[in-house]
Each structure stands twice: as C-alpha cells, then as structure tokens.
Amino acid sequence: MRRVLPLLAIAACSYEPPLDDGATRPLNAIHGEVVFGGGPDVATTYVTLFDAAAPPPPTGLGSPVTFTSVAASAFTDGGATLRSAPFHLTRIEDGDYVLGAITDLDGDFHPLASVLAGATCGDWSGAHLASLATTSFGTIEVQGGRRVDDVTILVGAPLTTERPAFEVLTGPVAIAALAAPYPATMRLSAIQVDTAFSDDLQLHLGPECAPEAIPDCDATLPACPCAADTPPCSTALWVWMNDADGDGALDPYPAEPQASSGLFDVWPRTYLEYGGDLETFEFEGRELPERWVSEAYPLAFEILGTLAMGGDPSLLGPIGVPFPAHSLSVTLSSTFVHYHADGQMGVDENGPFDLVDVHDPAAAALVPDGAWGVTLVSFTGQTWTVPNEIAGLGLPSLDPAFDPATQGVPLVLTR
C-alpha cells in the first residue's frame, strides 16, 4: 500500500571514518548470490530489501527499502539445473532486513510503478530463508558501516496464478452505513489487463476468467466461481477460506482483535486507504505521511449470516482449498486506523495511530469522505490496487475487452 521508493545508486566507494562523533554514521552493504532453480531459462532478476518489521506480501504490507537488478547474462551454470549470479546492495541504513527476489521471465516487471511492481503468472519468486527447512524469511542485521557477505537468495517458486487485477463495481457507500446492523459490502470483479507504458514495456494479464454457468452468478453468489475450464494464468480473485488444522472448520482470523470479533481467516486480504491530500508529520526524526486506512473482509457478512442460520460456510465455497472467483463480496469494517502526529493508541512502522470506530458519531465525523483506494493481497503474495497508474497516466487499451477507465474508479465513501 505504500509507494515504492526511488532507485538508490548502487555504486561501491571508498570510505574514510569521520573524526567527530556527530558525523553521519556510515551506511552498510549486503553482498551475496542469487541461486535460480527454475531450469535453463533465466531472466533479469530483481533483489528487493525490506525492513524486517514491514515484510512484503503475503506476510506483511511492506514496500522495498531499496533494490537491485541482476542481468540474465550474469548467471552462470551451477549444475543440476541451478544457475547463480552475484548481487550487491549498498547504502543501507542500520537495521534488520529481509530479502526477496523475482525472476521476471515475461519482462513486464518495473519496481517504480505499482501495476508493474509485482510478479505475474510464469515468473519465479524467492527469498533469503532462515533455513532450507522453512519458508520463513531469514533476518539480516546491519549496523555501523558493516558489509555482510555470503548471503544466499534461493529463487525456486514458480507462480502459477495471475495477479488479482480487478475493478470496483460498488457505487458510493455512506460512512454511517458502516455502523449499520447489516454491514455494508462492496463488490469486486476480476478483469483482464492489456496496456502499455511504452512499446517495450507492455502489461498483459489474463484473459479474465469466465464465471461459472450459474444464472446471474455475479449478482446472486457472494463468491461467483470461475468456470472449471478456465485457462491457466487467467485473472481471478483467488478465495481461500483457511483450515490450517484440517478439522473441516474455518480458522479464526490470525490477529486477536479480528478473531475476538468473530471474523475468520479468508483470503484475499483487502485494504482501503484514503486517496485525498493529507499532511505530513515528524516522528522520531522521520517525516511521515498522515494516513487513513482500514481492512475489509471477504465474505465476512455472508459467513456470519450462514452460521447464525445454522448453515455451513462451505455453502459459499470449498473450505481449506483456494478457488478462483470471478467476483467477490467484501464486507467493509466500521474501524479505521488514523496515522497522525498526535496518535495515542499505538505505534507501528507507519508511526503513531488512533483507532476510529464509526459507531461513535463524533468519531465517524473524523473519517474523510471521498475516494478510497482498494488493495487486494492474494495468498500467493501477488497484489493489485485500484485506482492505479493505468487510468492516472491515461494509458491505452491494447484490447477492446479492456477499459482502462475501470482502473481509475475508487471506492467512494460519503456523508
């Protein structure tokens, strides 16, 4: 949800320690090797560095602190279908970090545009792992001008799903409706994307999956499934009603506040952020943007209603198995997080914040009306945000089936 930072210079330089204690502390570097396990066809690979407190999706919502690219020609044959190449990240502030990587086989990745800064179907992803026995990120600590060597990033996970490109179908929603006994919902629908930033940088996502042959599927089913014969790499909204313990029942949401409210662990994760102009503020030596954000919950209203009637949530879709949906109902929350200088309820990587619940009329008056961006995070870590650059930059359509204007339509909250 946060913007990718501009490219930092990746250049080695000599360093002479300062003589006075008040001088700026030296920056750090991480050097190592990318090992690609995807066979003989390798491509440009992007190594991304994240603050360990704000890892990338699906673990977190972090954006890269910095990144570097490794050319396909730099990879050597390591035997047994493995190929390797060195990488170098420099000018890193003191801190704890995690590393990710994407091998861009179709050539449509670019880290400075949100619609291009994500792995697409057919790409390979990887990370620096804590060990080969786990999929957890390994944390790297750097401080005091330290150079960390021999860091290995293993790229060995092919992506077999497409990014969750979507459009918002719901019209304006009153803020007061978020506190109603029957909570407000919004409808999202998968779309194909065919556009171009330039002749050499095009983006083709899809085709869009076809809905199942059920009368009025998109209008009547909370999660309208894709047809069984949907081609691979079609755009879809992948729904996963998680059942990690295999007991046949939906798992509670992994965070305690949501779990205690009766919410369940359902993907895709869905986030809202106010898109209007806000101030910045200083916090612990950093200039931070004021932000209003909220989480929304796929199928939450329908799941709770089904349970209240004595029904089984599996009526909404298979439990424990991800399935592609053409369109999806997402329940809006009455709670917002407001990051600002005077926040009193907590602090995280985005700064101090307050929780604002619109059941309190005075609090509801604080929530800004207008355009709100919507971000989907798939269980694969692939993301999509609307509005985005496609509409903002007036990019063309390369296929009559794709209307770029859909990518400029936000969720609108009104008084």
mmCIF file of N, CA and C in Angstrom, residues 109-213:
data_model
loop_
_atom_site.group_PDB
_atom_site.id
_atom_site.type_symbol
_atom_site.label_atom_id
_atom_site.label_comp_id
_atom_site.label_asym_id
_atom_site.label_seq_id
_atom_site.Cartn_x
_atom_site.Cartn_y
_atom_site.Cartn_z
ATOM 1 N N PHE A 109 8.090 -6.520 -15.461
ATOM 2 C CA PHE A 109 8.266 -6.018 -14.092
ATOM 3 C C PHE A 109 8.998 -4.682 -14.122
ATOM 4 N N HIS A 110 8.538 -3.757 -13.311
ATOM 5 C CA HIS A 110 9.260 -2.498 -13.097
ATOM 6 C C HIS A 110 8.939 -2.027 -11.684
ATOM 7 N N PRO A 111 9.940 -1.831 -10.839
ATOM 8 C CA PRO A 111 9.672 -1.572 -9.419
ATOM 9 C C PRO A 111 9.120 -0.195 -9.102
ATOM 10 N N LEU A 112 9.069 0.713 -10.064
ATOM 11 C CA LEU A 112 8.638 2.075 -9.757
ATOM 12 C C LEU A 112 7.197 2.370 -10.157
ATOM 13 N N ALA A 113 6.457 1.364 -10.608
ATOM 14 C CA ALA A 113 5.039 1.540 -10.929
ATOM 15 C C ALA A 113 4.264 0.405 -10.283
ATOM 16 N N SER A 114 3.225 0.727 -9.527
ATOM 17 C CA SER A 114 2.541 -0.313 -8.751
ATOM 18 C C SER A 114 1.950 -1.397 -9.637
ATOM 19 N N VAL A 115 1.468 -1.035 -10.836
ATOM 20 C CA VAL A 115 0.860 -2.055 -11.693
ATOM 21 C C VAL A 115 1.905 -2.957 -12.337
ATOM 22 N N LEU A 116 3.172 -2.566 -12.273
ATOM 23 C CA LEU A 116 4.250 -3.393 -12.819
ATOM 24 C C LEU A 116 5.126 -3.996 -11.734
ATOM 25 N N ALA A 117 5.002 -3.515 -10.504
ATOM 26 C CA ALA A 117 5.905 -3.928 -9.423
ATOM 27 C C ALA A 117 5.385 -5.166 -8.710
ATOM 28 N N GLY A 118 5.125 -6.210 -9.474
ATOM 29 C CA GLY A 118 4.659 -7.456 -8.884
ATOM 30 C C GLY A 118 4.897 -8.608 -9.826
ATOM 31 N N ALA A 119 5.080 -9.781 -9.261
ATOM 32 C CA ALA A 119 5.308 -10.975 -10.067
ATOM 33 C C ALA A 119 4.018 -11.389 -10.763
ATOM 34 N N THR A 120 4.131 -11.744 -12.044
ATOM 35 C CA THR A 120 2.990 -12.210 -12.815
ATOM 36 C C THR A 120 3.106 -13.713 -13.044
ATOM 37 N N CYS A 121 2.028 -14.290 -13.545
ATOM 38 C CA CYS A 121 1.991 -15.735 -13.769
ATOM 39 C C CYS A 121 3.140 -16.147 -14.690
ATOM 40 N N GLY A 122 3.900 -17.140 -14.269
ATOM 41 C CA GLY A 122 5.052 -17.603 -15.029
ATOM 42 C C GLY A 122 6.373 -17.115 -14.491
ATOM 43 N N ASP A 123 6.357 -16.042 -13.682
ATOM 44 C CA ASP A 123 7.585 -15.586 -13.034
ATOM 45 C C ASP A 123 7.956 -16.543 -11.904
ATOM 46 N N TRP A 124 9.170 -16.354 -11.392
ATOM 47 C CA TRP A 124 9.649 -17.151 -10.258
ATOM 48 C C TRP A 124 9.963 -16.210 -9.110
ATOM 49 N N SER A 125 9.679 -16.652 -7.898
ATOM 50 C CA SER A 125 9.945 -15.825 -6.723
ATOM 51 C C SER A 125 10.863 -16.559 -5.766
ATOM 52 N N GLY A 126 11.466 -15.797 -4.872
ATOM 53 C CA GLY A 126 12.369 -16.397 -3.903
ATOM 54 C C GLY A 126 12.681 -15.444 -2.779
ATOM 55 N N ALA A 127 13.551 -15.893 -1.872
ATOM 56 C CA ALA A 127 13.883 -15.100 -0.691
ATOM 57 C C ALA A 127 15.152 -15.648 -0.060
ATOM 58 N N HIS A 128 15.711 -14.844 0.827
ATOM 59 C CA HIS A 128 16.750 -15.345 1.728
ATOM 60 C C HIS A 128 16.023 -15.984 2.900
ATOM 61 N N LEU A 129 16.215 -17.297 3.076
ATOM 62 C CA LEU A 129 15.457 -18.056 4.065
ATOM 63 C C LEU A 129 16.252 -18.270 5.339
ATOM 64 N N ALA A 130 15.518 -18.444 6.428
ATOM 65 C CA ALA A 130 16.167 -18.755 7.702
ATOM 66 C C ALA A 130 16.890 -20.090 7.622
ATOM 67 N N SER A 131 16.306 -21.044 6.897
ATOM 68 C CA SER A 131 16.941 -22.337 6.639
ATOM 69 C C SER A 131 16.208 -22.980 5.485
ATOM 70 N N LEU A 132 16.800 -24.006 4.882
ATOM 71 C CA LEU A 132 16.154 -24.693 3.773
ATOM 72 C C LEU A 132 14.960 -25.517 4.234
ATOM 73 N N ALA A 133 14.829 -25.704 5.538
ATOM 74 C CA ALA A 133 13.722 -26.495 6.073
ATOM 75 C C ALA A 133 12.481 -25.650 6.332
ATOM 76 N N THR A 134 12.564 -24.349 6.083
ATOM 77 C CA THR A 134 11.442 -23.468 6.383
ATOM 78 C C THR A 134 11.233 -22.494 5.242
ATOM 79 N N THR A 135 10.052 -21.928 5.171
ATOM 80 C CA THR A 135 9.779 -20.876 4.195
ATOM 81 C C THR A 135 9.827 -19.499 4.839
ATOM 82 N N SER A 136 10.293 -19.416 6.075
ATOM 83 C CA SER A 136 10.363 -18.139 6.784
ATOM 84 C C SER A 136 11.554 -17.322 6.306
ATOM 85 N N PHE A 137 11.357 -15.998 6.249
ATOM 86 C CA PHE A 137 12.456 -15.110 5.898
ATOM 87 C C PHE A 137 13.587 -15.234 6.912
ATOM 88 N N GLY A 138 14.814 -15.170 6.425
ATOM 89 C CA GLY A 138 15.957 -15.015 7.301
ATOM 90 C C GLY A 138 16.241 -13.542 7.507
ATOM 91 N N THR A 139 16.440 -13.123 8.735
ATOM 92 C CA THR A 139 16.676 -11.715 9.048
ATOM 93 C C THR A 139 18.164 -11.412 9.038
ATOM 94 N N ILE A 140 18.523 -10.288 8.421
ATOM 95 C CA ILE A 140 19.912 -9.847 8.358
ATOM 96 C C ILE A 140 20.027 -8.532 9.113
ATOM 97 N N GLU A 141 20.931 -8.480 10.079
ATOM 98 C CA GLU A 141 21.168 -7.257 10.844
ATOM 99 C C GLU A 141 22.415 -6.571 10.311
ATOM 100 N N VAL A 142 22.311 -5.278 10.042
ATOM 101 C CA VAL A 142 23.474 -4.495 9.625
ATOM 102 C C VAL A 142 23.538 -3.234 10.472
ATOM 103 N N GLN A 143 24.758 -2.818 10.812
ATOM 104 C CA GLN A 143 24.935 -1.582 11.572
ATOM 105 C C GLN A 143 26.394 -1.157 11.528
ATOM 106 N N GLY A 144 26.600 0.141 11.703
ATOM 107 C CA GLY A 144 27.944 0.678 11.849
ATOM 108 C C GLY A 144 28.838 0.545 10.642
ATOM 109 N N GLY A 145 28.273 0.654 9.435
ATOM 110 C CA GLY A 145 29.099 0.556 8.241
ATOM 111 C C GLY A 145 29.525 -0.855 7.908
ATOM 112 N N ARG A 146 28.758 -1.820 8.353
ATOM 113 C CA ARG A 146 29.106 -3.225 8.164
ATOM 114 C C ARG A 146 28.768 -3.690 6.751
ATOM 115 N N ARG A 147 29.608 -4.571 6.226
ATOM 116 C CA ARG A 147 29.312 -5.255 4.970
ATOM 117 C C ARG A 147 29.071 -6.727 5.282
ATOM 118 N N VAL A 148 27.877 -7.209 4.935
ATOM 119 C CA VAL A 148 27.523 -8.610 5.156
ATOM 120 C C VAL A 148 27.711 -9.359 3.847
ATOM 121 N N ASP A 149 28.512 -10.409 3.877
ATOM 122 C CA ASP A 149 28.808 -11.194 2.677
ATOM 123 C C ASP A 149 28.146 -12.568 2.749
ATOM 124 N N ASP A 150 28.188 -13.261 1.618
ATOM 125 C CA ASP A 150 27.760 -14.664 1.520
ATOM 126 C C ASP A 150 26.291 -14.862 1.892
ATOM 127 N N VAL A 151 25.455 -13.928 1.473
ATOM 128 C CA VAL A 151 24.011 -14.061 1.683
ATOM 129 C C VAL A 151 23.408 -14.735 0.451
ATOM 130 N N THR A 152 22.717 -15.831 0.652
ATOM 131 C CA THR A 152 22.148 -16.589 -0.460
ATOM 132 C C THR A 152 20.647 -16.360 -0.561
ATOM 133 N N ILE A 153 20.202 -16.056 -1.765
ATOM 134 C CA ILE A 153 18.775 -15.947 -2.071
ATOM 135 C C ILE A 153 18.423 -17.080 -3.021
ATOM 136 N N LEU A 154 17.489 -17.912 -2.635
ATOM 137 C CA LEU A 154 17.066 -19.035 -3.461
ATOM 138 C C LEU A 154 15.770 -18.681 -4.177
ATOM 139 N N VAL A 155 15.808 -18.679 -5.510
ATOM 140 C CA VAL A 155 14.628 -18.428 -6.335
ATOM 141 C C VAL A 155 14.180 -19.769 -6.903
ATOM 142 N N GLY A 156 13.099 -20.313 -6.344
ATOM 143 C CA GLY A 156 12.700 -21.650 -6.750
ATOM 144 C C GLY A 156 11.211 -21.903 -6.726
ATOM 145 N N ALA A 157 10.403 -20.830 -6.643
ATOM 146 C CA ALA A 157 8.945 -20.994 -6.547
ATOM 147 C C ALA A 157 8.274 -20.386 -7.777
ATOM 148 N N PRO A 158 7.784 -21.222 -8.707
ATOM 149 C CA PRO A 158 7.089 -20.672 -9.878
ATOM 150 C C PRO A 158 5.693 -20.188 -9.502
ATOM 151 N N LEU A 159 5.291 -19.086 -10.086
ATOM 152 C CA LEU A 159 3.956 -18.547 -9.834
ATOM 153 C C LEU A 159 3.009 -19.057 -10.909
ATOM 154 N N THR A 160 1.999 -19.790 -10.496
ATOM 155 C CA THR A 160 1.054 -20.398 -11.434
ATOM 156 C C THR A 160 -0.285 -19.672 -11.452
ATOM 157 N N THR A 161 -0.395 -18.585 -10.708
ATOM 158 C CA THR A 161 -1.601 -17.755 -10.728
ATOM 159 C C THR A 161 -1.234 -16.354 -11.190
ATOM 160 N N GLU A 162 -2.229 -15.647 -11.725
ATOM 161 C CA GLU A 162 -2.008 -14.279 -12.188
ATOM 162 C C GLU A 162 -2.302 -13.290 -11.067
ATOM 163 N N ARG A 163 -1.783 -12.088 -11.214
ATOM 164 C CA ARG A 163 -2.088 -11.040 -10.251
ATOM 165 C C ARG A 163 -3.595 -10.787 -10.215
ATOM 166 N N PRO A 164 -4.139 -10.424 -9.036
ATOM 167 C CA PRO A 164 -5.598 -10.306 -8.887
ATOM 168 C C PRO A 164 -6.143 -8.982 -9.412
ATOM 169 N N ALA A 165 -5.982 -8.734 -10.709
ATOM 170 C CA ALA A 165 -6.481 -7.493 -11.298
ATOM 171 C C ALA A 165 -8.004 -7.446 -11.181
ATOM 172 N N PHE A 166 -8.529 -6.291 -10.781
ATOM 173 C CA PHE A 166 -9.962 -6.193 -10.501
ATOM 174 C C PHE A 166 -10.467 -4.794 -10.779
ATOM 175 N N GLU A 167 -11.788 -4.663 -10.769
ATOM 176 C CA GLU A 167 -12.451 -3.363 -10.785
ATOM 177 C C GLU A 167 -13.454 -3.315 -9.645
ATOM 178 N N VAL A 168 -13.730 -2.102 -9.171
ATOM 179 C CA VAL A 168 -14.714 -1.875 -8.111
ATOM 180 C C VAL A 168 -16.071 -1.641 -8.766
ATOM 181 N N LEU A 169 -17.052 -2.470 -8.416
ATOM 182 C CA LEU A 169 -18.384 -2.357 -9.012
ATOM 183 C C LEU A 169 -19.361 -1.580 -8.144
ATOM 184 N N THR A 170 -19.013 -1.347 -6.881
ATOM 185 C CA THR A 170 -19.931 -0.733 -5.921
ATOM 186 C C THR A 170 -19.930 0.785 -6.039
ATOM 187 N N GLY A 171 -21.114 1.368 -6.003
ATOM 188 C CA GLY A 171 -21.236 2.813 -6.003
ATOM 189 C C GLY A 171 -20.934 3.398 -4.637
ATOM 190 N N PRO A 172 -21.187 4.692 -4.447
ATOM 191 C CA PRO A 172 -20.869 5.351 -3.175
ATOM 192 C C PRO A 172 -21.512 4.659 -1.974
ATOM 193 N N VAL A 173 -20.760 4.607 -0.870
ATOM 194 C CA VAL A 173 -21.212 3.992 0.379
ATOM 195 C C VAL A 173 -21.191 5.063 1.468
ATOM 196 N N ALA A 174 -22.278 5.210 2.194
ATOM 197 C CA ALA A 174 -22.334 6.182 3.285
ATOM 198 C C ALA A 174 -21.509 5.690 4.467
ATOM 199 N N ILE A 175 -20.732 6.582 5.057
ATOM 200 C CA ILE A 175 -19.924 6.209 6.220
ATOM 201 C C ILE A 175 -20.817 5.685 7.338
ATOM 202 N N ALA A 176 -21.996 6.260 7.499
ATOM 203 C CA ALA A 176 -22.919 5.803 8.539
ATOM 204 C C ALA A 176 -23.345 4.356 8.321
ATOM 205 N N ALA A 177 -23.361 3.902 7.055
ATOM 206 C CA ALA A 177 -23.775 2.527 6.760
ATOM 207 C C ALA A 177 -22.781 1.506 7.296
ATOM 208 N N LEU A 178 -21.558 1.941 7.573
ATOM 209 C CA LEU A 178 -20.553 1.020 8.094
ATOM 210 C C LEU A 178 -20.868 0.607 9.529
ATOM 211 N N ALA A 179 -21.716 1.362 10.199
ATOM 212 C CA ALA A 179 -22.100 1.039 11.577
ATOM 213 C C ALA A 179 -23.498 0.442 11.657
ATOM 214 N N ALA A 180 -24.107 0.153 10.513
ATOM 215 C CA ALA A 180 -25.460 -0.394 10.499
ATOM 216 C C ALA A 180 -25.466 -1.841 10.994
ATOM 217 N N PRO A 181 -26.611 -2.333 11.493
ATOM 218 C CA PRO A 181 -26.690 -3.731 11.954
ATOM 219 C C PRO A 181 -26.304 -4.725 10.869
ATOM 220 N N TYR A 182 -26.675 -4.415 9.617
ATOM 221 C CA TYR A 182 -26.250 -5.236 8.491
ATOM 222 C C TYR A 182 -25.152 -4.463 7.764
ATOM 223 N N PRO A 183 -23.898 -4.835 7.957
ATOM 224 C CA PRO A 183 -22.795 -4.009 7.473
ATOM 225 C C PRO A 183 -22.768 -3.894 5.957
ATOM 226 N N ALA A 184 -22.203 -2.799 5.504
ATOM 227 C CA ALA A 184 -22.095 -2.535 4.073
ATOM 228 C C ALA A 184 -21.060 -3.458 3.440
ATOM 229 N N THR A 185 -21.294 -3.791 2.189
ATOM 230 C CA THR A 185 -20.349 -4.604 1.425
ATOM 231 C C THR A 185 -20.014 -3.892 0.123
ATOM 232 N N MET A 186 -18.915 -4.314 -0.481
ATOM 233 C CA MET A 186 -18.587 -3.855 -1.824
ATOM 234 C C MET A 186 -18.355 -5.080 -2.700
ATOM 235 N N ARG A 187 -18.534 -4.885 -4.006
ATOM 236 C CA ARG A 187 -18.378 -5.970 -4.968
ATOM 237 C C ARG A 187 -17.171 -5.684 -5.848
ATOM 238 N N LEU A 188 -16.279 -6.662 -5.934
ATOM 239 C CA LEU A 188 -15.106 -6.576 -6.789
ATOM 240 C C LEU A 188 -15.207 -7.644 -7.868
ATOM 241 N N SER A 189 -14.704 -7.336 -9.056
ATOM 242 C CA SER A 189 -14.779 -8.280 -10.164
ATOM 243 C C SER A 189 -13.437 -8.354 -10.875
ATOM 244 N N ALA A 190 -13.029 -9.567 -11.228
ATOM 245 C CA ALA A 190 -11.774 -9.762 -11.954
ATOM 246 C C ALA A 190 -11.879 -9.178 -13.359
ATOM 247 N N ILE A 191 -10.770 -8.653 -13.846
ATOM 248 C CA ILE A 191 -10.715 -8.139 -15.219
ATOM 249 C C ILE A 191 -9.403 -8.563 -15.856
ATOM 250 N N GLN A 192 -9.380 -8.602 -17.181
ATOM 251 C CA GLN A 192 -8.110 -8.739 -17.879
ATOM 252 C C GLN A 192 -7.504 -7.354 -18.040
ATOM 253 N N VAL A 193 -6.194 -7.297 -18.227
ATOM 254 C CA VAL A 193 -5.493 -6.028 -18.406
ATOM 255 C C VAL A 193 -4.615 -6.139 -19.640
ATOM 256 N N ASP A 194 -4.762 -5.184 -20.546
ATOM 257 C CA ASP A 194 -3.922 -5.117 -21.740
ATOM 258 C C ASP A 194 -3.598 -3.657 -21.995
ATOM 259 N N THR A 195 -2.381 -3.250 -21.635
ATOM 260 C CA THR A 195 -1.996 -1.852 -21.782
ATOM 261 C C THR A 195 -0.493 -1.760 -21.981
ATOM 262 N N ALA A 196 0.006 -0.540 -22.148
ATOM 263 C CA ALA A 196 1.433 -0.350 -22.391
ATOM 264 C C ALA A 196 1.889 0.978 -21.822
ATOM 265 N N PHE A 197 3.038 0.951 -21.151
ATOM 266 C CA PHE A 197 3.721 2.173 -20.742
ATOM 267 C C PHE A 197 4.550 2.718 -21.896
ATOM 268 N N SER A 198 5.029 1.825 -22.756
ATOM 269 C CA SER A 198 5.807 2.170 -23.943
ATOM 270 C C SER A 198 5.762 0.969 -24.872
ATOM 271 N N ASP A 199 6.364 1.110 -26.052
ATOM 272 C CA ASP A 199 6.390 -0.019 -26.985
ATOM 273 C C ASP A 199 7.116 -1.213 -26.393
ATOM 274 N N ASP A 200 8.100 -0.937 -25.537
ATOM 275 C CA ASP A 200 8.917 -2.014 -24.974
ATOM 276 C C ASP A 200 8.457 -2.464 -23.595
ATOM 277 N N LEU A 201 7.459 -1.805 -23.041
ATOM 278 C CA LEU A 201 7.008 -2.150 -21.694
ATOM 279 C C LEU A 201 5.485 -2.256 -21.692
ATOM 280 N N GLN A 202 5.013 -3.461 -21.969
ATOM 281 C CA GLN A 202 3.585 -3.727 -22.027
ATOM 282 C C GLN A 202 3.172 -4.632 -20.872
ATOM 283 N N LEU A 203 1.888 -4.592 -20.562
ATOM 284 C CA LEU A 203 1.354 -5.419 -19.488
ATOM 285 C C LEU A 203 0.123 -6.147 -19.996
ATOM 286 N N HIS A 204 0.214 -7.476 -19.994
ATOM 287 C CA HIS A 204 -0.894 -8.323 -20.420
ATOM 288 C C HIS A 204 -1.208 -9.291 -19.285
ATOM 289 N N LEU A 205 -2.340 -9.120 -18.652
ATOM 290 C CA LEU A 205 -2.798 -10.013 -17.593
ATOM 291 C C LEU A 205 -4.117 -10.623 -18.036
ATOM 292 N N GLY A 206 -4.175 -11.922 -18.062
ATOM 293 C CA GLY A 206 -5.417 -12.559 -18.444
ATOM 294 C C GLY A 206 -5.222 -13.577 -19.540
ATOM 295 N N PRO A 207 -6.343 -14.083 -20.074
ATOM 296 C CA PRO A 207 -7.685 -13.486 -20.081
ATOM 297 C C PRO A 207 -8.376 -13.532 -18.722
ATOM 298 N N GLU A 208 -9.422 -12.726 -18.606
ATOM 299 C CA GLU A 208 -10.279 -12.756 -17.420
ATOM 300 C C GLU A 208 -11.001 -14.099 -17.358
ATOM 301 N N CYS A 209 -11.056 -14.688 -16.184
ATOM 302 C CA CYS A 209 -11.761 -15.965 -16.061
ATOM 303 C C CYS A 209 -13.247 -15.769 -16.335
ATOM 304 N N ALA A 210 -13.871 -16.779 -16.903
ATOM 305 C CA ALA A 210 -15.310 -16.738 -17.152
ATOM 306 C C ALA A 210 -16.050 -17.231 -15.916
ATOM 307 N N PRO A 211 -17.169 -16.606 -15.565
ATOM 308 C CA PRO A 211 -17.928 -17.091 -14.406
ATOM 309 C C PRO A 211 -18.547 -18.454 -14.682
ATOM 310 N N GLU A 212 -18.763 -19.206 -13.620
ATOM 311 C CA GLU A 212 -19.428 -20.499 -13.740
ATOM 312 C C GLU A 212 -20.819 -20.304 -14.356
ATOM 313 N N ALA A 213 -21.264 -21.308 -15.102
ATOM 314 C CA ALA A 213 -22.552 -21.225 -15.803
ATOM 315 C C ALA A 213 -23.706 -21.398 -14.821
#
